[in-house]
CSV table of C-alpha atoms and ligand atoms in Angstrom, one decimal:
chain,number,residue,atom,x,y,z
A,1063,MET,CA,-48.4,230.3,125.5
A,1064,GLU,CA,-47.1,230.9,122.1
A,1065,ILE,CA,-49.6,229.6,119.8
A,1066,LYS,CA,-48.1,227.2,116.8
A,1067,MET,CA,-49.3,227.5,113.3
A,1068,PHE,CA,-49.9,224.2,112.1
A,1069,ALA,CA,-50.8,222.8,115.9
A,1070,GLY,CA,-53.2,219.9,115.7
A,1071,LYS,CA,-52.4,219.2,111.6
A,1072,ILE,CA,-50.9,216.5,110.2
A,1073,ALA,CA,-48.3,216.7,107.3
A,1074,LEU,CA,-47.1,213.8,105.4
A,1075,VAL,CA,-43.4,214.5,103.8
A,1076,THR,CA,-42.0,212.2,101.6
A,1077,GLY,CA,-37.9,212.1,100.9
A,1078,ALA,CA,-38.0,213.4,104.3
A,1079,THR,CA,-34.1,211.5,105.3
A,1080,ALA,CA,-32.5,213.9,103.3
A,1081,GLY,CA,-32.1,217.7,101.5
A,1082,MET,CA,-35.6,219.3,101.2
A,1083,GLY,CA,-38.0,216.9,102.6
A,1084,ARG,CA,-35.9,217.1,106.1
A,1085,ALA,CA,-35.6,220.6,106.2
A,1086,THR,CA,-39.5,220.9,105.7
A,1087,ALA,CA,-40.3,218.0,107.9
A,1088,LEU,CA,-38.0,219.7,110.5
A,1089,ALA,CA,-40.2,223.0,109.7
A,1090,PHE,CA,-43.5,221.6,109.7
A,1091,ALA,CA,-42.4,220.2,113.2
A,1092,ARG,CA,-41.3,223.5,114.6
A,1093,GLU,CA,-44.6,224.8,113.6
A,1094,GLY,CA,-46.7,222.0,116.1
A,1095,ALA,CA,-47.5,219.7,113.0
A,1096,ARG,CA,-47.1,216.1,114.0
A,1097,VAL,CA,-45.5,214.9,110.6
A,1098,VAL,CA,-45.6,211.6,109.0
A,1099,MET,CA,-42.3,211.2,106.9
A,1100,ALA,CA,-41.8,208.4,104.2
A,1101,ALA,CA,-38.5,207.3,102.4
A,1102,ARG,CA,-36.7,204.1,102.0
A,1103,ARG,CA,-33.3,204.6,104.6
A,1104,GLU,CA,-34.9,203.2,108.2
A,1105,GLU,CA,-31.8,204.6,109.9
A,1106,ARG,CA,-31.9,208.0,108.6
A,1107,GLY,CA,-35.6,208.3,109.0
A,1108,GLN,CA,-35.0,207.3,112.5
A,1109,ASP,CA,-32.4,209.8,113.0
A,1110,VAL,CA,-35.4,212.9,112.0
A,1111,VAL,CA,-37.8,211.0,114.1
A,1112,GLU,CA,-35.0,211.8,117.0
A,1113,GLN,CA,-34.3,214.9,116.0
A,1114,ILE,CA,-38.2,215.9,116.5
A,1115,ALA,CA,-38.5,214.6,119.5
A,1116,ARG,CA,-35.2,216.4,121.1
A,1117,ALA,CA,-36.9,219.6,120.0
A,1118,GLY,CA,-40.0,218.7,121.5
A,1119,GLY,CA,-42.0,217.6,118.2
A,1120,GLU,CA,-43.9,214.2,117.2
A,1121,SER,CA,-43.2,212.4,114.1
A,1122,LEU,CA,-43.4,209.0,112.7
A,1123,PHE,CA,-40.9,207.5,109.9
A,1124,VAL,CA,-42.7,204.7,107.7
A,1125,LYS,CA,-40.2,203.2,105.3
A,1126,THR,CA,-41.6,203.2,102.0
A,1127,ASP,CA,-40.8,203.2,98.5
A,1128,VAL,CA,-42.8,205.4,96.0
A,1129,ARG,CA,-42.6,203.3,93.4
A,1130,ASN,CA,-43.8,200.1,95.1
A,1131,PRO,CA,-47.9,200.1,95.5
A,1132,ALA,CA,-48.0,198.2,98.1
A,1133,ASP,CA,-45.5,200.3,100.5
A,1134,VAL,CA,-47.5,203.5,98.9
A,1135,ASP,CA,-50.9,201.6,100.7
A,1136,ALA,CA,-49.3,200.7,103.7
A,1137,LEU,CA,-48.0,204.3,104.3
A,1138,PHE,CA,-51.3,205.4,103.8
A,1139,GLN,CA,-53.1,203.0,106.1
A,1140,THR,CA,-50.6,203.6,109.0
A,1141,ILE,CA,-51.4,207.3,108.3
A,1142,MET,CA,-55.2,206.5,108.9
A,1143,ASP,CA,-54.6,204.2,111.3
A,1144,ARG,CA,-52.6,206.4,114.1
A,1145,TYR,CA,-53.8,209.9,113.2
A,1146,GLY,CA,-57.3,209.3,111.0
A,1147,ARG,CA,-56.7,212.3,108.8
A,1148,LEU,CA,-54.1,213.7,106.8
A,1149,ASP,CA,-54.0,217.6,106.6
A,1150,PHE,CA,-50.9,218.6,104.5
A,1151,ALA,CA,-48.6,216.4,101.8
A,1152,PHE,CA,-45.6,217.6,100.4
A,1153,ASN,CA,-44.6,214.7,97.6
A,1154,ASN,CA,-41.1,215.4,97.6
A,1155,ALA,CA,-39.3,211.9,96.9
A,1156,GLY,CA,-37.2,212.0,93.6
A,1157,VAL,CA,-34.3,211.2,92.4
A,1158,SER,CA,-32.1,212.9,89.7
A,1159,THR,CA,-30.0,211.2,86.5
A,1160,SER,CA,-26.2,211.7,85.5
A,1161,HIS,CA,-26.4,213.3,82.2
A,1162,ASN,CA,-27.2,210.7,79.2
A,1163,PRO,CA,-26.9,210.8,75.5
A,1164,THR,CA,-29.7,212.5,73.7
A,1165,VAL,CA,-33.0,211.4,73.9
A,1166,ILE,CA,-32.8,208.8,70.9
A,1167,LYS,CA,-30.2,207.1,72.5
A,1168,TYR,CA,-31.2,207.5,75.9
A,1169,ASP,CA,-31.0,204.5,78.6
A,1170,ASP,CA,-34.6,202.5,78.8
A,1171,ALA,CA,-33.7,201.5,82.4
A,1172,GLU,CA,-32.8,204.5,83.2
A,1173,TRP,CA,-35.5,206.1,82.4
A,1174,ASP,CA,-37.9,203.8,83.6
A,1175,ARG,CA,-36.2,204.4,87.0
A,1176,VAL,CA,-37.0,208.3,87.1
A,1177,LEU,CA,-40.3,208.4,86.0
A,1178,GLU,CA,-41.4,205.7,88.1
A,1179,THR,CA,-39.9,207.8,91.3
A,1180,ASN,CA,-40.4,211.2,90.2
A,1181,LEU,CA,-43.7,210.9,88.0
A,1182,ARG,CA,-45.5,207.6,89.1
A,1183,GLY,CA,-44.6,207.6,92.7
A,1184,VAL,CA,-46.3,211.4,93.5
A,1185,TRP,CA,-49.5,209.8,91.4
A,1186,LEU,CA,-49.6,206.8,93.7
A,1187,CYS,CA,-49.4,209.1,96.8
A,1188,MET,CA,-51.6,211.5,95.3
A,1189,LYS,CA,-54.7,209.4,94.8
A,1190,HIS,CA,-54.8,208.2,98.3
A,1191,GLU,CA,-54.2,211.8,99.5
A,1192,ILE,CA,-56.6,213.1,97.2
A,1193,ASP,CA,-58.8,210.2,98.1
A,1194,ILE,CA,-58.6,211.0,102.2
A,1195,MET,CA,-59.1,214.8,101.7
A,1196,LYS,CA,-62.0,214.6,99.9
A,1197,LYS,CA,-63.7,212.3,102.5
A,1198,GLN,CA,-62.5,214.9,105.6
A,1199,GLY,CA,-63.6,217.9,103.2
A,1200,GLY,CA,-60.0,219.2,102.6
A,1201,GLY,CA,-56.7,219.9,102.6
A,1202,VAL,CA,-53.0,220.8,100.8
A,1203,ILE,CA,-50.7,218.8,98.8
A,1204,VAL,CA,-47.3,220.1,97.2
A,1205,ASN,CA,-45.5,218.3,94.9
A,1206,THR,CA,-41.8,219.3,94.4
A,1207,ALA,CA,-40.8,219.8,90.4
A,1208,SER,CA,-38.2,221.6,89.3
A,1209,ILE,CA,-36.9,224.4,87.3
A,1210,LEU,CA,-36.2,221.5,84.8
A,1211,GLY,CA,-40.3,221.4,85.4
A,1212,VAL,CA,-40.4,224.0,82.8
A,1213,VAL,CA,-37.5,224.4,81.0
A,1214,GLY,CA,-35.5,221.3,79.4
A,1215,ASP,CA,-31.5,220.7,80.2
A,1216,TRP,CA,-29.0,218.5,77.6
A,1217,GLY,CA,-28.7,214.9,78.2
A,1218,LEU,CA,-31.6,214.8,81.3
A,1219,SER,CA,-34.7,214.6,79.0
A,1220,SER,CA,-36.2,211.8,81.6
A,1221,TYR,CA,-35.9,214.0,84.8
A,1222,CYS,CA,-37.2,217.0,82.9
A,1223,ALA,CA,-40.0,214.7,81.3
A,1224,SER,CA,-40.7,213.6,84.6
A,1225,LYS,CA,-41.0,217.0,86.3
A,1226,HIS,CA,-42.9,218.5,83.7
A,1227,GLY,CA,-45.2,215.5,83.9
A,1228,SER,CA,-45.7,216.2,87.8
A,1229,LEU,CA,-46.3,219.5,87.2
A,1230,GLY,CA,-49.0,218.8,84.6
A,1231,MET,CA,-50.3,216.3,87.2
A,1232,ALA,CA,-50.7,218.6,89.8
A,1233,LYS,CA,-52.2,221.4,87.6
A,1234,THR,CA,-54.5,218.8,86.3
A,1235,ALA,CA,-55.3,217.7,89.9
A,1236,ALA,CA,-55.8,221.2,91.2
A,1237,LEU,CA,-58.4,221.8,88.7
A,1238,GLU,CA,-60.7,218.6,89.1
A,1239,TYR,CA,-60.8,218.5,93.5
A,1240,CYS,CA,-60.7,222.4,94.3
A,1241,LYS,CA,-64.5,221.8,94.6
A,1242,ASP,CA,-63.4,219.4,97.3
A,1243,ASN,CA,-61.4,222.1,99.3
A,1244,ILE,CA,-58.4,220.4,98.5
A,1245,ARG,CA,-55.7,223.0,96.8
A,1246,ILE,CA,-53.0,221.3,94.8
A,1247,ASN,CA,-49.9,223.5,94.0
A,1248,THR,CA,-45.9,222.9,93.3
A,1249,ILE,CA,-42.4,224.4,94.0
A,1250,CYS,CA,-39.9,224.6,91.5
A,1251,PRO,CA,-36.7,224.6,92.9
A,1252,GLY,CA,-33.9,225.6,90.9
A,1253,PRO,CA,-30.3,224.0,92.0
A,1254,ILE,CA,-30.5,223.4,95.9
A,1255,ILE,CA,-26.9,221.8,97.9
A,1256,THR,CA,-28.4,218.3,98.7
A,1257,GLU,CA,-27.4,215.1,98.5
A,1258,MET,CA,-28.6,215.0,95.2
A,1259,LEU,CA,-26.0,217.4,94.2
A,1260,GLU,CA,-23.5,216.5,96.1
A,1261,LYS,CA,-23.3,212.9,95.0
A,1262,ALA,CA,-22.7,214.4,91.4
A,1263,LEU,CA,-19.8,216.3,92.2
A,1264,PRO,CA,-17.1,212.9,92.1
A,1265,PHE,CA,-18.1,213.0,88.7
A,1266,MET,CA,-18.2,216.9,88.0
A,1267,PRO,CA,-16.1,218.6,90.7
A,1268,THR,CA,-17.3,221.9,89.2
A,1269,MET,CA,-20.5,221.1,89.8
A,1270,LEU,CA,-22.1,223.6,91.9
A,1271,GLU,CA,-19.7,226.6,90.2
A,1272,VAL,CA,-21.6,225.5,87.2
A,1273,MET,CA,-25.2,225.6,88.6
A,1274,ALA,CA,-24.3,228.9,90.7
A,1275,GLY,CA,-23.5,230.3,87.4
A,1276,LYS,CA,-26.8,229.4,85.8
A,1277,THR,CA,-28.8,231.8,88.7
A,1278,ALA,CA,-28.5,235.4,88.9
A,1279,VAL,CA,-27.7,235.4,92.6
A,1280,ARG,CA,-24.5,233.0,91.5
A,1281,ARG,CA,-25.1,230.5,94.4
A,1282,VAL,CA,-26.8,227.7,94.8
A,1283,GLY,CA,-30.1,227.2,97.3
A,1284,ARG,CA,-30.3,225.9,101.1
A,1285,PRO,CA,-33.1,223.4,101.8
A,1286,GLU,CA,-33.9,225.8,104.1
A,1287,GLU,CA,-35.0,228.7,101.7
A,1288,ILE,CA,-37.5,225.8,100.1
A,1289,ALA,CA,-39.0,224.7,103.3
A,1290,GLY,CA,-40.5,228.2,103.9
A,1291,ALA,CA,-42.3,228.3,100.7
A,1292,VAL,CA,-43.8,224.9,101.4
A,1293,LEU,CA,-45.1,225.7,104.5
A,1294,TRP,CA,-46.7,229.3,103.0
A,1295,LEU,CA,-48.5,227.0,100.3
A,1296,CYS,CA,-49.9,225.1,103.2
A,1297,THR,CA,-51.6,228.2,105.3
A,1298,ASP,CA,-54.4,229.8,104.7
A,1299,GLU,CA,-52.8,232.9,103.5
A,1300,ALA,CA,-52.5,230.7,100.3
A,1301,GLY,CA,-55.8,230.1,99.6
A,1302,PHE,CA,-56.3,231.6,96.2
A,1303,MET,CA,-53.3,229.7,95.0
A,1304,ILE,CA,-54.6,226.8,93.2
A,1305,GLY,CA,-52.9,224.8,90.7
A,1306,LYS,CA,-49.2,227.1,90.4
A,1307,GLU,CA,-45.9,226.7,90.6
A,1308,ILE,CA,-43.6,228.9,92.6
A,1309,ALA,CA,-40.1,229.2,91.3
A,1310,ILE,CA,-37.6,228.9,94.0
A,1311,ASP,CA,-34.5,229.4,91.9
A,1312,GLY,CA,-32.0,232.3,92.8
A,1313,GLY,CA,-33.3,234.0,89.4
A,1314,TYR,CA,-32.4,230.7,87.1
A,1315,ILE,CA,-31.2,232.1,83.5
A,1316,THR,CA,-32.8,229.8,81.6
A,1317,TYR,CA,-30.8,230.1,78.3
B,1029,NAP,N1,-31.2,219.4,94.5
B,1029,NAP,C1,-31.5,220.1,93.8
B,1029,NAP,O1,-30.9,221.2,93.4
B,1029,NAP,C2,-32.7,220.2,93.4
B,1029,NAP,C3,-33.6,221.2,92.5
B,1029,NAP,C4,-34.8,221.1,91.7
B,1029,NAP,C5,-35.5,220.0,92.2
B,1029,NAP,N2,-35.4,219.2,93.0
B,1029,NAP,C6,-36.2,217.9,93.5
B,1029,NAP,O2,-36.1,218.2,94.9
B,1029,NAP,C7,-36.9,216.8,95.3
B,1029,NAP,C8,-35.7,216.3,97.0
B,1029,NAP,O3,-34.7,216.5,96.6
B,1029,NAP,P1,-33.5,216.8,97.4
B,1029,NAP,O4,-32.4,217.8,96.5
B,1029,NAP,O5,-33.8,217.4,99.1
B,1029,NAP,O6,-32.9,215.1,97.3
B,1029,NAP,P2,-31.7,214.2,97.9
B,1029,NAP,O7,-31.2,215.1,99.1
B,1029,NAP,O8,-31.3,213.4,97.4
B,1029,NAP,O9,-32.9,213.5,98.4
B,1029,NAP,C9,-34.1,213.1,97.9
B,1029,NAP,C10,-35.0,212.1,99.0
B,1029,NAP,O10,-36.0,211.5,98.0
B,1029,NAP,C11,-35.9,210.1,98.8
B,1029,NAP,N3,-36.6,209.2,97.6
B,1029,NAP,C12,-35.7,209.1,96.8
B,1029,NAP,N4,-36.0,207.9,96.1
B,1029,NAP,C13,-37.5,207.2,97.0
B,1029,NAP,C14,-38.4,206.3,96.1
B,1029,NAP,N5,-38.3,205.5,95.6
B,1029,NAP,N6,-38.9,206.0,97.6
B,1029,NAP,C15,-39.0,207.0,98.3
B,1029,NAP,N7,-38.3,208.1,98.9
B,1029,NAP,C16,-37.1,208.4,97.8
B,1029,NAP,C17,-34.7,210.0,99.3
B,1029,NAP,O11,-34.6,209.1,100.7
B,1029,NAP,P3,-34.4,207.5,100.5
B,1029,NAP,O12,-32.9,207.5,100.1
B,1029,NAP,O13,-34.1,207.0,102.2
B,1029,NAP,O14,-35.1,206.7,99.8
B,1029,NAP,C18,-34.5,211.1,100.0
B,1029,NAP,O15,-34.9,211.2,101.0
B,1029,NAP,C19,-36.4,216.0,94.3
B,1029,NAP,O16,-37.6,215.5,93.8
B,1029,NAP,C20,-36.2,216.2,93.9
B,1029,NAP,O17,-35.9,215.9,91.9
B,1029,NAP,C21,-34.2,219.0,93.7
């Protein structure tokens, strides 16, 4: 009989209706975890639930806007009502921004939209996750920042600020809660072909070539190339990895 790596474990994936979140939810399910998926698009979420069910796995979609504290409270209430524990949390929901003017001319509403999703949304989820994991004696949290969480980029100040902030918050929380057997780390993807990049194609048809040109391997990555790293971070083999980031970026050339 095949023994799956995460049999009996409960994993939360935010932003699981597309891209890296979806790929990671499928990967967790393949390894036997029961997966709770959170995002705003109900129909897309149910599609992933069905895909996991067809492969013999178990999952649950909870319609959630991570910017909304009431939604986030309800998400974690559902997890506890259904499973009574949470072993892994992948805080991955995020939005990008189109190129904007420089910092001093940046649009206020756009700044808030990006920061509320990519930073405040992660913080709101982490508060619940850490509380649950402390009470149950441990767990693993992985956040998605970006290669733009460690370097800047022209016209992307809100996105870069949100991702640097997310990385800093995870590093701090990792120090604060490792004594509670909670491991917190961050992945920093380079350009990955997901809806996020595809949405920008009508405005910038050369987007994929430009992004590929920023990597040493001269290609963009696939969501599945991220999922494997997230799963590894959740294993006991990653037990000495605390408050750090992994860049999975095709050898991103930063300048
Ligand atoms: N693609 C890249 O090149 C790249 C590179 C580095 C880092 N990242 C980061 O990787 C993460 C995943 O992005 P992706 O590339 O996989 O993009 P994607 O395909 O656009 O997926 C983004 C996911 O986030 C969810 N989401 C967005 N806003 C949300 C909200 N307010 N509440 C709940 N869920 C929300 C979306 O679902 P709904 O629309 O259904 O809510 C979707 O499932 C993001 O944090 C992104 O910043 C992406």
